[in-house]
Coordinates of C-alpha atoms and ligand atoms in Angstrom, one line a residue:
Chain C
M1414 CA 13.7 -36.3 -24.4
I1415 CA 17.2 -35.6 -26.1
I1416 CA 18.9 -33.0 -24.3
G1417 CA 21.9 -31.0 -26.0
E1418 CA 23.4 -27.4 -26.2
Q1419 CA 24.6 -25.2 -27.9
K1420 CA 28.2 -25.1 -29.1
P1421 CA 30.8 -22.2 -28.1
L1422 CA 29.9 -19.6 -31.2
D1423 CA 33.6 -19.5 -32.6
E1424 CA 33.6 -23.2 -33.3
I1425 CA 30.6 -23.0 -35.2
I1426 CA 32.2 -19.9 -37.1
A1427 CA 35.3 -22.3 -37.5
M1428 CA 33.2 -25.1 -38.6
V1429 CA 31.4 -22.7 -41.2
E1430 CA 34.7 -20.6 -42.4
K1431 CA 36.4 -24.5 -42.7
E1432 CA 33.4 -25.0 -45.3
G1433 CA 34.2 -21.6 -47.0
G1434 CA 31.1 -19.8 -45.9
G1435 CA 28.6 -18.7 -48.7
R1436 CA 25.4 -19.2 -48.2
I1437 CA 24.3 -21.1 -45.3
L1438 CA 21.6 -22.4 -43.7
V1439 CA 20.4 -22.9 -40.2
A1440 CA 17.9 -25.4 -39.7
G1441 CA 16.2 -26.6 -36.1
C1442 CA 14.1 -28.3 -34.6
R1443 CA 10.9 -27.8 -32.6
S1444 CA 11.5 -31.1 -30.8
C1445 CA 13.5 -32.1 -27.6
V1446 CA 16.5 -29.4 -28.5
A1447 CA 13.6 -26.4 -28.3
V1448 CA 12.6 -27.1 -24.9
C1449 CA 16.2 -27.9 -23.7
L1450 CA 16.9 -24.2 -25.1
A1451 CA 19.3 -25.1 -27.8
G1452 CA 17.5 -25.5 -30.9
G1453 CA 14.3 -24.2 -31.2
E1454 CA 13.2 -21.4 -33.8
E1455 CA 14.5 -18.7 -31.2
E1456 CA 18.7 -20.0 -30.9
V1457 CA 18.4 -20.4 -35.1
E1458 CA 17.3 -17.1 -35.2
Q1459 CA 19.7 -16.0 -32.6
L1460 CA 23.0 -18.2 -34.9
A1461 CA 21.5 -16.5 -37.8
S1462 CA 22.0 -13.2 -37.1
S1463 CA 25.5 -13.9 -35.2
L1464 CA 27.2 -15.5 -37.8
R1465 CA 25.3 -12.9 -40.2
E1466 CA 27.0 -10.5 -38.0
H1467 CA 30.4 -11.9 -38.3
S1468 CA 30.3 -11.9 -41.7
D1469 CA 29.6 -8.7 -42.0
D1470 CA 32.3 -7.3 -39.7
R1471 CA 34.2 -8.8 -41.7
S1472 CA 33.0 -8.5 -45.5
L1473 CA 32.9 -12.9 -45.7
G1474 CA 29.3 -11.4 -47.5
W1475 CA 27.6 -14.9 -46.3
E1476 CA 24.2 -15.0 -46.9
L1477 CA 22.2 -16.5 -44.2
R1478 CA 18.6 -18.4 -44.5
T1479 CA 17.0 -20.1 -41.4
V1480 CA 14.0 -22.1 -41.0
T1481 CA 12.4 -25.1 -37.7
L1482 CA 11.8 -28.0 -39.4
Q1483 CA 8.8 -30.3 -36.4
R1484 CA 11.0 -32.9 -35.7
Q1485 CA 14.5 -33.1 -38.0
C1486 CA 14.8 -36.2 -36.9
E1487 CA 12.1 -37.6 -39.2
R1488 CA 12.4 -38.0 -43.0
S1489 CA 9.7 -36.6 -44.0
F1490 CA 9.8 -33.0 -42.5
D1491 CA 13.2 -32.3 -43.5
E1492 CA 12.6 -33.9 -47.4
A1493 CA 10.2 -30.8 -47.1
I1494 CA 12.7 -28.2 -47.7
S1495 CA 14.8 -29.4 -50.3
E1496 CA 14.3 -25.6 -51.5
L1497 CA 16.1 -24.1 -49.0
V1498 CA 18.3 -27.2 -49.2
D1499 CA 19.8 -26.2 -53.2
W1500 CA 19.9 -22.5 -52.1
S1501 CA 22.3 -23.4 -49.4
D1502 CA 26.2 -24.4 -49.8
A1503 CA 26.4 -24.6 -45.8
L1504 CA 24.4 -26.9 -43.9
V1505 CA 24.0 -25.7 -40.5
S1506 CA 21.7 -28.2 -38.0
L1507 CA 20.9 -27.1 -35.1
G1508 CA 19.1 -30.6 -33.7
C1509 CA 20.9 -33.0 -32.3
G1510 CA 23.0 -35.5 -33.5
V1511 CA 20.2 -37.3 -34.8
G1512 CA 18.0 -35.3 -36.5
A1513 CA 21.6 -33.7 -38.3
Q1514 CA 22.2 -37.5 -39.4
V1515 CA 19.2 -38.0 -40.6
L1516 CA 19.1 -34.8 -42.1
S1517 CA 22.5 -35.4 -43.5
E1518 CA 21.0 -39.5 -44.8
V1519 CA 18.4 -36.6 -46.8
Y1520 CA 20.5 -34.6 -48.6
P1521 CA 23.7 -36.8 -49.2
R1522 CA 25.8 -34.6 -51.5
R1523 CA 25.8 -32.0 -48.3
V1524 CA 28.4 -31.6 -45.5
I1525 CA 26.5 -30.7 -42.3
L1526 CA 27.7 -28.7 -39.6
P1527 CA 27.0 -29.9 -35.7
A1528 CA 26.4 -27.3 -33.9
I1529 CA 25.1 -28.7 -30.8
D1530 CA 26.2 -31.0 -29.3
T1531 CA 23.6 -33.7 -27.7
S1532 CA 24.6 -35.1 -24.1
S1533 CA 21.6 -37.2 -23.9
M1534 CA 18.7 -38.3 -22.3
G1535 CA 16.8 -36.6 -19.3
A1536 CA 14.7 -34.4 -18.2
P1537 CA 14.0 -30.5 -17.1
E1538 CA 15.0 -29.9 -14.0
G1539 CA 13.8 -26.0 -13.5
G1540 CA 15.6 -23.6 -13.4
G1541 CA 17.1 -23.4 -16.9
K1542 CA 18.4 -27.2 -15.7
W1543 CA 18.4 -30.6 -17.9
K1544 CA 19.6 -33.9 -16.3
E1545 CA 20.5 -36.8 -17.7
R1546 CA 18.1 -39.8 -16.6
C1547 CA 18.7 -43.1 -19.2
S1548 CA 21.5 -44.5 -20.6
G1549 CA 19.4 -46.9 -23.3
C1550 CA 20.8 -50.0 -21.4
G1551 CA 18.1 -51.9 -23.7
D1552 CA 17.1 -53.3 -20.1
C1553 CA 15.1 -51.6 -17.9
T1554 CA 15.4 -52.1 -14.4
I1555 CA 14.2 -49.0 -12.8
H1556 CA 11.3 -51.2 -10.6
L1557 CA 14.0 -52.9 -7.9
S1558 CA 15.7 -48.6 -7.5
G1559 CA 12.9 -47.2 -6.5
G1560 CA 12.9 -45.6 -10.1
I1561 CA 16.0 -43.8 -10.3
C1562 CA 17.6 -45.1 -12.7
P1563 CA 21.1 -46.5 -11.4
I1564 CA 23.2 -46.6 -14.8
A1565 CA 22.9 -43.3 -16.2
R1566 CA 22.5 -41.3 -12.6
C1567 CA 25.2 -42.7 -10.8
S1568 CA 28.9 -42.1 -11.7
K1569 CA 30.0 -45.4 -12.1
M1570 CA 27.5 -47.1 -13.0
L1571 CA 26.5 -49.2 -9.7
Q1572 CA 23.8 -51.4 -9.5
N1573 CA 24.4 -53.0 -6.1
G1574 CA 25.1 -49.9 -4.1
P1575 CA 26.8 -46.9 -3.1
C1576 CA 30.4 -46.1 -3.2
G1577 CA 32.8 -45.4 -0.2
G1578 CA 32.6 -41.8 -2.3
S1579 CA 28.5 -41.0 -1.0
Q1580 CA 29.0 -38.4 1.5
E1581 CA 26.1 -36.1 3.0
G1582 CA 23.8 -36.8 -0.3
K1583 CA 26.5 -36.1 -3.3
C1584 CA 28.5 -37.8 -5.9
E1585 CA 32.4 -38.0 -5.4
T1586 CA 32.7 -36.2 -8.5
S1587 CA 31.0 -32.9 -7.0
P1588 CA 29.7 -31.1 -4.6
E1589 CA 27.4 -30.4 -7.0
R1590 CA 25.6 -33.7 -8.7
D1591 CA 23.6 -35.8 -6.3
C1592 CA 24.5 -39.2 -5.2
A1593 CA 21.7 -41.7 -7.8
W1594 CA 22.2 -44.3 -4.4
Q1595 CA 21.1 -41.3 -2.1
L1596 CA 18.1 -40.4 -4.1
I1597 CA 17.2 -44.1 -4.1
Y1598 CA 17.2 -44.7 -0.7
D1599 CA 15.7 -41.8 0.9
H1600 CA 12.4 -42.6 -1.7
L1601 CA 11.9 -46.1 -0.4
R1602 CA 12.4 -45.1 2.9
A1603 CA 9.5 -42.9 2.9
K1604 CA 7.6 -46.0 0.6
D1605 CA 8.9 -47.7 3.5
R1606 CA 10.7 -50.4 0.5
L1607 CA 14.2 -50.3 1.5
D1608 CA 13.2 -54.4 1.5
L1609 CA 14.0 -54.1 -2.3
L1610 CA 17.4 -53.2 -1.6
E1611 CA 18.8 -56.8 -0.1
A1612 CA 18.4 -58.8 -2.8
S1613 CA 22.0 -59.1 -5.0
L1614 CA 21.9 -57.8 -9.0
P1615 CA 24.0 -60.2 -10.9
P1616 CA 26.5 -59.6 -13.5
K1617 CA 24.2 -56.9 -16.3
D1618 CA 22.8 -58.6 -19.7
W1619 CA 25.1 -55.6 -21.2
S1620 CA 24.7 -56.6 -24.8
R1621 CA 21.2 -55.3 -25.4
S1622 CA 22.9 -51.2 -24.4
R1623 CA 24.8 -50.1 -26.4
D1624 CA 28.2 -52.7 -26.3
G1625 CA 26.0 -55.5 -28.3
G1626 CA 26.2 -53.3 -31.4
P1627 CA 24.4 -50.5 -32.5
R1628 CA 20.3 -51.4 -31.9
T1629 CA 17.3 -51.3 -33.9
V1630 CA 13.5 -51.8 -32.9
V1631 CA 11.9 -53.8 -34.9
R1632 CA 7.7 -53.2 -34.1
G1633 CA 6.7 -56.3 -32.5
R1634 CA 9.8 -58.0 -32.1
G1635 CA 10.7 -56.8 -28.4
S1636 CA 13.9 -55.2 -28.2
G1637 CA 15.9 -57.3 -29.4
R1638 CA 15.3 -59.9 -27.1
Chain Y
M940 CA 40.9 -73.4 3.2
R941 CA 40.0 -71.7 0.4
S942 CA 43.2 -70.3 -0.5
D943 CA 47.0 -71.3 0.2
S944 CA 47.3 -67.4 1.8
A945 CA 49.0 -66.7 5.2
L946 CA 45.9 -63.8 5.1
E947 CA 43.8 -67.2 5.5
R948 CA 45.4 -69.3 7.7
L949 CA 46.3 -66.5 10.3
L950 CA 42.5 -65.3 10.4
A951 CA 41.1 -69.1 10.2
D952 CA 43.4 -69.2 13.5
G953 CA 42.3 -66.4 15.6
E954 CA 45.0 -64.3 14.9
F955 CA 44.7 -60.1 15.1
V956 CA 46.3 -59.2 11.3
V957 CA 47.9 -57.4 10.2
T958 CA 47.8 -55.4 6.6
S959 CA 49.9 -52.4 5.0
E960 CA 49.9 -51.9 1.6
I961 CA 52.6 -51.3 -1.4
G962 CA 51.8 -48.7 -3.9
P963 CA 53.8 -49.6 -7.5
P964 CA 56.3 -47.2 -8.4
K965 CA 54.9 -44.6 -11.6
S966 CA 57.9 -46.6 -13.4
A967 CA 58.6 -49.8 -14.7
D968 CA 61.5 -50.1 -12.1
G969 CA 60.9 -53.3 -10.2
E970 CA 63.5 -53.0 -7.6
D971 CA 61.5 -50.1 -6.8
V972 CA 58.6 -52.5 -5.8
R973 CA 61.2 -55.5 -4.1
R974 CA 63.2 -52.3 -2.6
K975 CA 59.6 -51.2 -0.4
A976 CA 59.3 -55.4 -0.1
R977 CA 62.0 -55.3 1.3
L978 CA 61.4 -52.2 4.1
M979 CA 58.3 -53.6 4.8
K980 CA 58.6 -57.1 5.2
G981 CA 57.6 -59.2 8.9
H982 CA 56.1 -55.5 9.8
A983 CA 52.9 -57.0 7.9
D984 CA 51.0 -60.3 7.2
A985 CA 49.8 -59.2 3.8
F986 CA 50.5 -56.3 0.9
N987 CA 47.3 -54.7 -0.6
V988 CA 49.4 -53.8 -4.1
T989 CA 46.5 -51.0 -5.2
D990 CA 45.4 -50.5 -8.5
N991 CA 45.7 -47.5 -10.0
Q992 CA 45.0 -46.1 -7.2
T993 CA 43.6 -42.4 -7.8
A994 CA 43.3 -43.2 -11.0
I995 CA 47.3 -41.8 -11.5
V996 CA 48.8 -44.6 -13.7
R997 CA 51.2 -47.0 -12.3
M998 CA 52.6 -50.3 -12.7
S999 CA 49.9 -52.9 -12.7
S1000 CA 49.4 -54.7 -9.4
L1001 CA 49.8 -57.9 -11.0
A1002 CA 52.9 -57.5 -12.4
A1003 CA 54.0 -55.8 -9.0
S1004 CA 52.8 -58.2 -7.6
L1005 CA 55.0 -60.8 -8.0
F1006 CA 57.5 -58.3 -7.8
C1007 CA 56.4 -58.7 -3.8
I1008 CA 55.4 -62.4 -4.1
Q1009 CA 59.8 -62.7 -5.0
E1010 CA 60.7 -61.2 -2.1
G1011 CA 59.1 -63.5 0.0
V1012 CA 56.1 -60.7 1.2
E1013 CA 52.4 -61.5 0.1
P1014 CA 50.6 -59.4 -1.3
I1015 CA 47.0 -58.9 -1.3
M1016 CA 46.2 -58.2 -5.6
Q1017 CA 44.0 -54.9 -5.3
M1018 CA 41.0 -55.4 -8.8
T1019 CA 39.6 -52.0 -9.6
C1020 CA 35.9 -52.6 -11.8
R1021 CA 36.5 -48.8 -13.1
D1022 CA 39.2 -49.8 -15.8
R1023 CA 38.7 -53.9 -16.9
N1024 CA 36.0 -55.4 -18.1
R1025 CA 34.6 -59.1 -17.4
L1026 CA 36.9 -60.6 -20.3
A1027 CA 39.7 -58.5 -18.6
M1028 CA 38.8 -59.6 -14.6
Q1029 CA 38.7 -63.5 -15.4
S1030 CA 41.8 -63.4 -16.9
E1031 CA 43.4 -60.9 -15.0
M1032 CA 42.0 -63.8 -12.0
L1033 CA 44.0 -67.2 -13.6
G1034 CA 47.2 -65.4 -14.3
A1035 CA 47.4 -64.4 -10.3
G1036 CA 46.7 -67.2 -9.6
A1037 CA 49.1 -69.1 -12.0
L1038 CA 51.9 -66.7 -10.9
G1039 CA 51.4 -66.8 -7.3
V1040 CA 49.0 -64.5 -6.1
K1041 CA 46.4 -65.7 -3.0
N1042 CA 44.6 -62.6 -1.5
L1043 CA 42.5 -60.8 -4.6
L1044 CA 40.7 -57.4 -3.3
C1045 CA 37.6 -56.3 -5.7
I1046 CA 37.3 -52.7 -5.3
T1047 CA 35.1 -50.4 -7.5
G1048 CA 37.9 -48.2 -7.7
D1049 CA 37.7 -44.4 -7.6
H1050 CA 36.4 -41.8 -10.2
Q1051 CA 38.7 -40.9 -13.0
K1052 CA 38.1 -37.3 -13.0
F1053 CA 40.5 -37.4 -9.8
G1054 CA 43.4 -38.8 -11.2
N1055 CA 45.5 -37.2 -13.8
Q1056 CA 43.4 -38.6 -16.8
P1057 CA 40.1 -37.9 -16.3
Q1058 CA 39.6 -37.3 -20.6
S1059 CA 39.3 -41.6 -20.0
R1060 CA 36.4 -44.2 -20.2
N1061 CA 35.9 -46.0 -17.3
V1062 CA 34.1 -49.4 -18.0
F1063 CA 32.2 -51.0 -14.1
D1064 CA 30.6 -53.3 -17.1
L1065 CA 30.7 -55.3 -13.3
D1066 CA 30.4 -53.3 -9.7
S1067 CA 31.7 -54.6 -6.9
T1068 CA 30.0 -57.3 -5.5
Q1069 CA 29.4 -58.2 -9.3
Q1070 CA 32.9 -58.6 -9.3
L1071 CA 32.5 -61.1 -6.0
M1072 CA 30.2 -63.1 -7.3
V1073 CA 32.0 -64.1 -10.5
F1074 CA 35.1 -64.4 -8.6
K1075 CA 33.5 -66.4 -6.0
R1076 CA 32.2 -69.0 -8.6
M1077 CA 35.8 -69.7 -10.3
R1078 CA 37.1 -70.8 -7.7
D1079 CA 34.2 -72.9 -5.5
E1080 CA 32.8 -74.0 -8.7
G1081 CA 35.4 -74.4 -11.4
E1082 CA 33.6 -72.6 -13.9
M1083 CA 33.4 -68.8 -15.5
W1084 CA 30.9 -66.3 -14.8
C1085 CA 29.0 -68.0 -18.8
G1086 CA 29.5 -71.3 -17.2
D1087 CA 32.8 -72.7 -19.4
S1088 CA 34.2 -74.9 -16.9
I1089 CA 38.6 -74.4 -15.8
K1090 CA 40.2 -77.5 -15.6
V1091 CA 42.3 -75.8 -13.2
P1092 CA 40.4 -72.8 -10.8
P1093 CA 42.3 -70.7 -9.0
R1094 CA 42.6 -70.6 -5.1
M1095 CA 42.3 -67.2 -4.2
F1096 CA 41.3 -65.8 -0.4
L1097 CA 38.6 -62.7 -1.8
G1098 CA 38.9 -59.4 -0.6
A1099 CA 36.3 -56.2 -0.1
A1100 CA 36.2 -53.0 0.6
A1101 CA 33.2 -51.3 3.6
N1102 CA 33.5 -46.8 3.9
P1103 CA 31.5 -46.6 6.9
F1104 CA 31.8 -42.8 7.0
A1105 CA 30.0 -43.1 3.9
D1106 CA 26.4 -42.7 3.1
P1107 CA 23.7 -43.3 3.3
L1108 CA 25.3 -45.4 6.4
E1109 CA 22.4 -47.9 6.2
L1110 CA 23.0 -49.3 2.9
G1111 CA 25.9 -49.3 3.3
V1112 CA 25.9 -51.9 5.9
V1113 CA 23.2 -53.5 3.0
R1114 CA 26.2 -53.1 0.3
L1115 CA 28.4 -55.1 2.8
A1116 CA 26.3 -58.1 3.7
K1117 CA 25.9 -58.3 -0.7
K1118 CA 29.3 -58.7 -0.4
A1119 CA 29.4 -61.2 2.1
V1120 CA 27.2 -63.2 0.7
A1121 CA 28.5 -62.5 -3.5
G1122 CA 32.1 -64.2 -2.1
A1123 CA 34.8 -61.8 0.1
D1124 CA 36.3 -63.9 3.2
F1125 CA 37.7 -60.6 4.3
I1126 CA 36.6 -57.4 5.0
Q1127 CA 38.6 -54.0 4.7
T1128 CA 37.6 -51.0 6.0
Q1129 CA 38.5 -46.9 5.2
A1130 CA 40.4 -45.2 7.6
I1131 CA 39.5 -44.3 11.4
F1132 CA 39.5 -40.9 12.6
D1133 CA 35.8 -40.7 13.8
L1134 CA 35.5 -43.6 16.1
Q1135 CA 32.2 -42.8 16.9
R1136 CA 30.9 -43.3 13.4
F1137 CA 32.3 -46.2 13.4
D1138 CA 30.7 -48.3 16.8
E1139 CA 27.4 -46.5 15.0
W1140 CA 28.2 -48.7 12.1
M1141 CA 29.9 -52.2 13.3
G1142 CA 27.6 -51.2 15.6
M1143 CA 24.6 -52.2 12.3
V1144 CA 27.2 -55.3 11.2
R1145 CA 27.6 -56.9 14.2
S1146 CA 23.4 -56.8 14.6
R1147 CA 23.3 -57.9 11.3
G1148 CA 25.5 -60.8 11.8
I1149 CA 27.6 -59.5 9.0
D1150 CA 31.0 -59.9 11.2
K1151 CA 30.2 -63.6 11.4
D1152 CA 31.0 -64.7 8.1
V1153 CA 33.0 -62.0 7.6
H1154 CA 37.0 -60.8 8.8
I1155 CA 36.8 -57.5 9.3
L1156 CA 40.0 -55.6 9.2
A1157 CA 40.2 -52.1 10.4
G1158 CA 41.7 -49.8 7.9
I1159 CA 44.4 -46.9 9.7
I1160 CA 46.4 -43.9 8.3
P1161 CA 49.5 -42.4 10.8
L1162 CA 49.1 -38.2 10.1
R1163 CA 52.4 -37.3 9.0
S1164 CA 51.3 -33.2 9.4
A1165 CA 48.7 -31.7 10.6
K1166 CA 48.4 -30.1 6.4
A1167 CA 48.2 -34.0 5.2
A1168 CA 45.0 -34.3 8.4
R1169 CA 43.2 -31.3 6.7
F1170 CA 43.9 -32.5 2.7
M1171 CA 41.7 -35.5 3.8
A1172 CA 39.2 -34.1 5.4
S1173 CA 38.5 -32.2 3.2
K1174 CA 39.5 -33.5 -0.5
V1175 CA 39.7 -37.6 0.0
P1176 CA 36.8 -38.4 -0.8
G1177 CA 34.6 -40.8 1.6
M1178 CA 36.9 -39.3 4.3
S1179 CA 36.2 -38.3 7.8
V1180 CA 38.3 -36.5 9.5
P1181 CA 36.8 -34.8 12.9
D1182 CA 37.5 -31.4 13.9
E1183 CA 39.0 -32.6 17.4
V1184 CA 41.8 -35.0 15.6
L1185 CA 42.5 -31.6 12.9
A1186 CA 43.2 -29.6 16.2
R1187 CA 45.1 -31.7 17.5
M1188 CA 47.3 -32.2 15.1
S1189 CA 47.7 -28.9 14.0
R1190 CA 48.5 -27.5 17.8
A1191 CA 50.6 -30.4 17.8
S1192 CA 54.0 -28.9 18.2
D1193 CA 55.6 -32.1 16.7
E1194 CA 53.4 -33.6 13.9
K1195 CA 54.6 -36.7 13.2
A1196 CA 54.8 -37.7 16.8
E1197 CA 51.3 -36.4 17.3
G1198 CA 50.1 -38.5 14.4
L1199 CA 52.0 -42.0 15.4
R1200 CA 50.0 -41.2 19.2
I1201 CA 47.1 -40.7 16.8
C1202 CA 47.5 -43.7 15.5
L1203 CA 48.3 -45.9 17.9
E1204 CA 45.8 -45.3 20.0
T1205 CA 42.8 -46.1 17.4
I1206 CA 44.5 -49.4 17.3
E1207 CA 44.7 -50.1 20.6
E1208 CA 40.8 -48.6 20.8
L1209 CA 39.6 -50.6 18.0
R1210 CA 41.8 -54.1 19.4
G1211 CA 39.0 -54.5 22.0
R1212 CA 36.1 -54.3 19.7
P1213 CA 34.3 -57.3 18.9
G1214 CA 34.1 -58.5 15.0
I1215 CA 37.3 -56.5 14.1
D1216 CA 40.0 -59.4 13.6
G1217 CA 43.3 -57.4 12.5
I1218 CA 44.0 -54.1 11.2
H1219 CA 44.8 -52.3 7.2
L1220 CA 47.6 -50.5 8.0
M1221 CA 47.8 -47.6 5.5
P1222 CA 51.1 -45.3 5.4
V1223 CA 50.2 -43.6 2.7
N1224 CA 53.5 -42.0 1.4
W1225 CA 55.3 -42.1 5.0
E1226 CA 56.2 -46.2 4.0
S1227 CA 58.6 -46.0 7.6
A1228 CA 56.8 -45.1 9.8
L1229 CA 54.8 -48.4 9.6
P1230 CA 57.6 -50.6 11.7
E1231 CA 57.8 -47.7 14.2
I1232 CA 53.1 -48.5 14.7
T1233 CA 54.0 -52.4 14.9
E1234 CA 56.3 -52.4 17.2
R1235 CA 55.2 -50.0 20.0
A1236 CA 51.6 -50.8 18.4
G1237 CA 53.3 -54.4 20.6
L1238 CA 52.2 -56.3 17.2
L1239 CA 55.7 -57.5 16.5
P1240 CA 56.9 -60.2 16.0
R1241 CA 54.1 -61.5 13.2
P1242 CA 53.3 -65.2 13.4
Q1243 CA 53.7 -68.1 11.2
A1244 CA 51.7 -68.9 9.9
R1245 CA 50.7 -72.9 9.7
R1246 CA 51.3 -74.6 7.1
Ligands
LIG2038 S1 17.9 -48.7 -16.0 FE1 18.5 -48.6 -18.5 S2 16.4 -48.6 -19.6 FE2 16.2 -47.6 -17.8 S3 16.5 -46.2 -17.4 FE3 18.2 -46.7 -16.7 S4 19.5 -47.0 -18.8 FE4 17.4 -46.5 -19.1
LIG2039 S1 28.9 -41.5 -5.2 FE1 27.1 -42.1 -5.1 S2 26.4 -41.6 -8.2 FE2 28.5 -41.2 -7.4 S3 29.3 -42.7 -7.9 FE3 29.2 -43.2 -5.8 S4 27.4 -44.7 -6.0 FE4 27.3 -44.0 -7.8

């Protein structure tokens, strides 16, 4: 799923003020960002009431309405809210960066204010944590590393083993961050497959990642190969 | 010989070599590098010229290497994977070869978070093993990584780093074996204070026969003060400074003298270990210690490399 988190309220308020306030529609999404508690129905209502409070305290006269779409990244869902969008002066998206862009495409005359900072593709860890798992490199090789991706999970994207900064299971960049190569090692050792780590991986073909330019997947044609 | 490197020649002749380090300045002052080179000349066989060490911007390692050459000192140019993609790496390998650099050390590089510009992007197009593969192909096959031929290939003695104190220990040894196959001719280790752990690592290295394929230079840092020792123990990634060493430093009435004593004892210990072909002395912020260490360790005069 896509992981994101809401921007700080004052940043959202600043964006809305810059757009002139007025009638404000807050549009969330029931998919990924709802799961990571950033842009689901509840967060949409909370944000709307915070904006209302801000307006009331200062007599700005903002009007607020809300909607939470099934999937903000699909045009058909976005098209279904045209009446609300027509009503609004400002449109705050609580979808991920993809959802906000599609909304913007469907309503080209509107400025879409992104209220979520989208960070990564990841998974819930429990305890209110979501961790990055995949960087979308376009050429998956996790079968060689115990099902753990070193591109997304090692701070240096190292493909042939840990750097010299890995200590006691943690990454040199933070005691809060697991070293991906320690995870890979532990996993393969438990499986008795450390032999997999003896093979050297040659320089990666990054042309299939974002480095090759924005990617388009066409059904039946394979991933840009 | 794979290069015209004096370091390579000395190692081939079975000399116990000494390498050290020259850090380029945070300025455009070439005289700074020349001064350090003059000060340290004759006290080591070759000098690592660091590459934006700890992700702090400094004069480029290529430029500083050239100043060393002009002072008659042999540089080991460092190149991190953090700051360059494979295009930049290959072009710099060509430029370095053309300018007379004869040793190149391939390293991952500290994460930019440790430096003074943590907002920067990192590259990591290649990791250091892959960097070695590319440079070996350029040197030995006379080909760019993509297969285009190189009319005048760079002749370069290739080095890499290893950290006996990083985890997981066993995987670090696997990675070292990969580096040896990929093209490393010599290895410099992280600074050694923890001899027990070093011996454990070295045992694994020897049992895989890696020491037969690459020359291993043991890393040494002289401790200048108890404070510096504590800093290294707690703040520098991948370092291991045992409590016993920390205690010796904080008990000492003359911290510098004690630091030198520890340093000399470590060198003496390591010289006797099979598979160790030299030392890499890193007098961090204490360049003036190098002459005294090499003198007292009986490592002077440095031998002349046969031509
Ligand atoms: S190898 Fe590439 S595609 Fe596979 S998980 Fe990692 S980043 Fe994603
Ligand atoms: S410590 Fe581990 S996760 Fe962090 S950069 Fe090094 S190898 Fe990657």
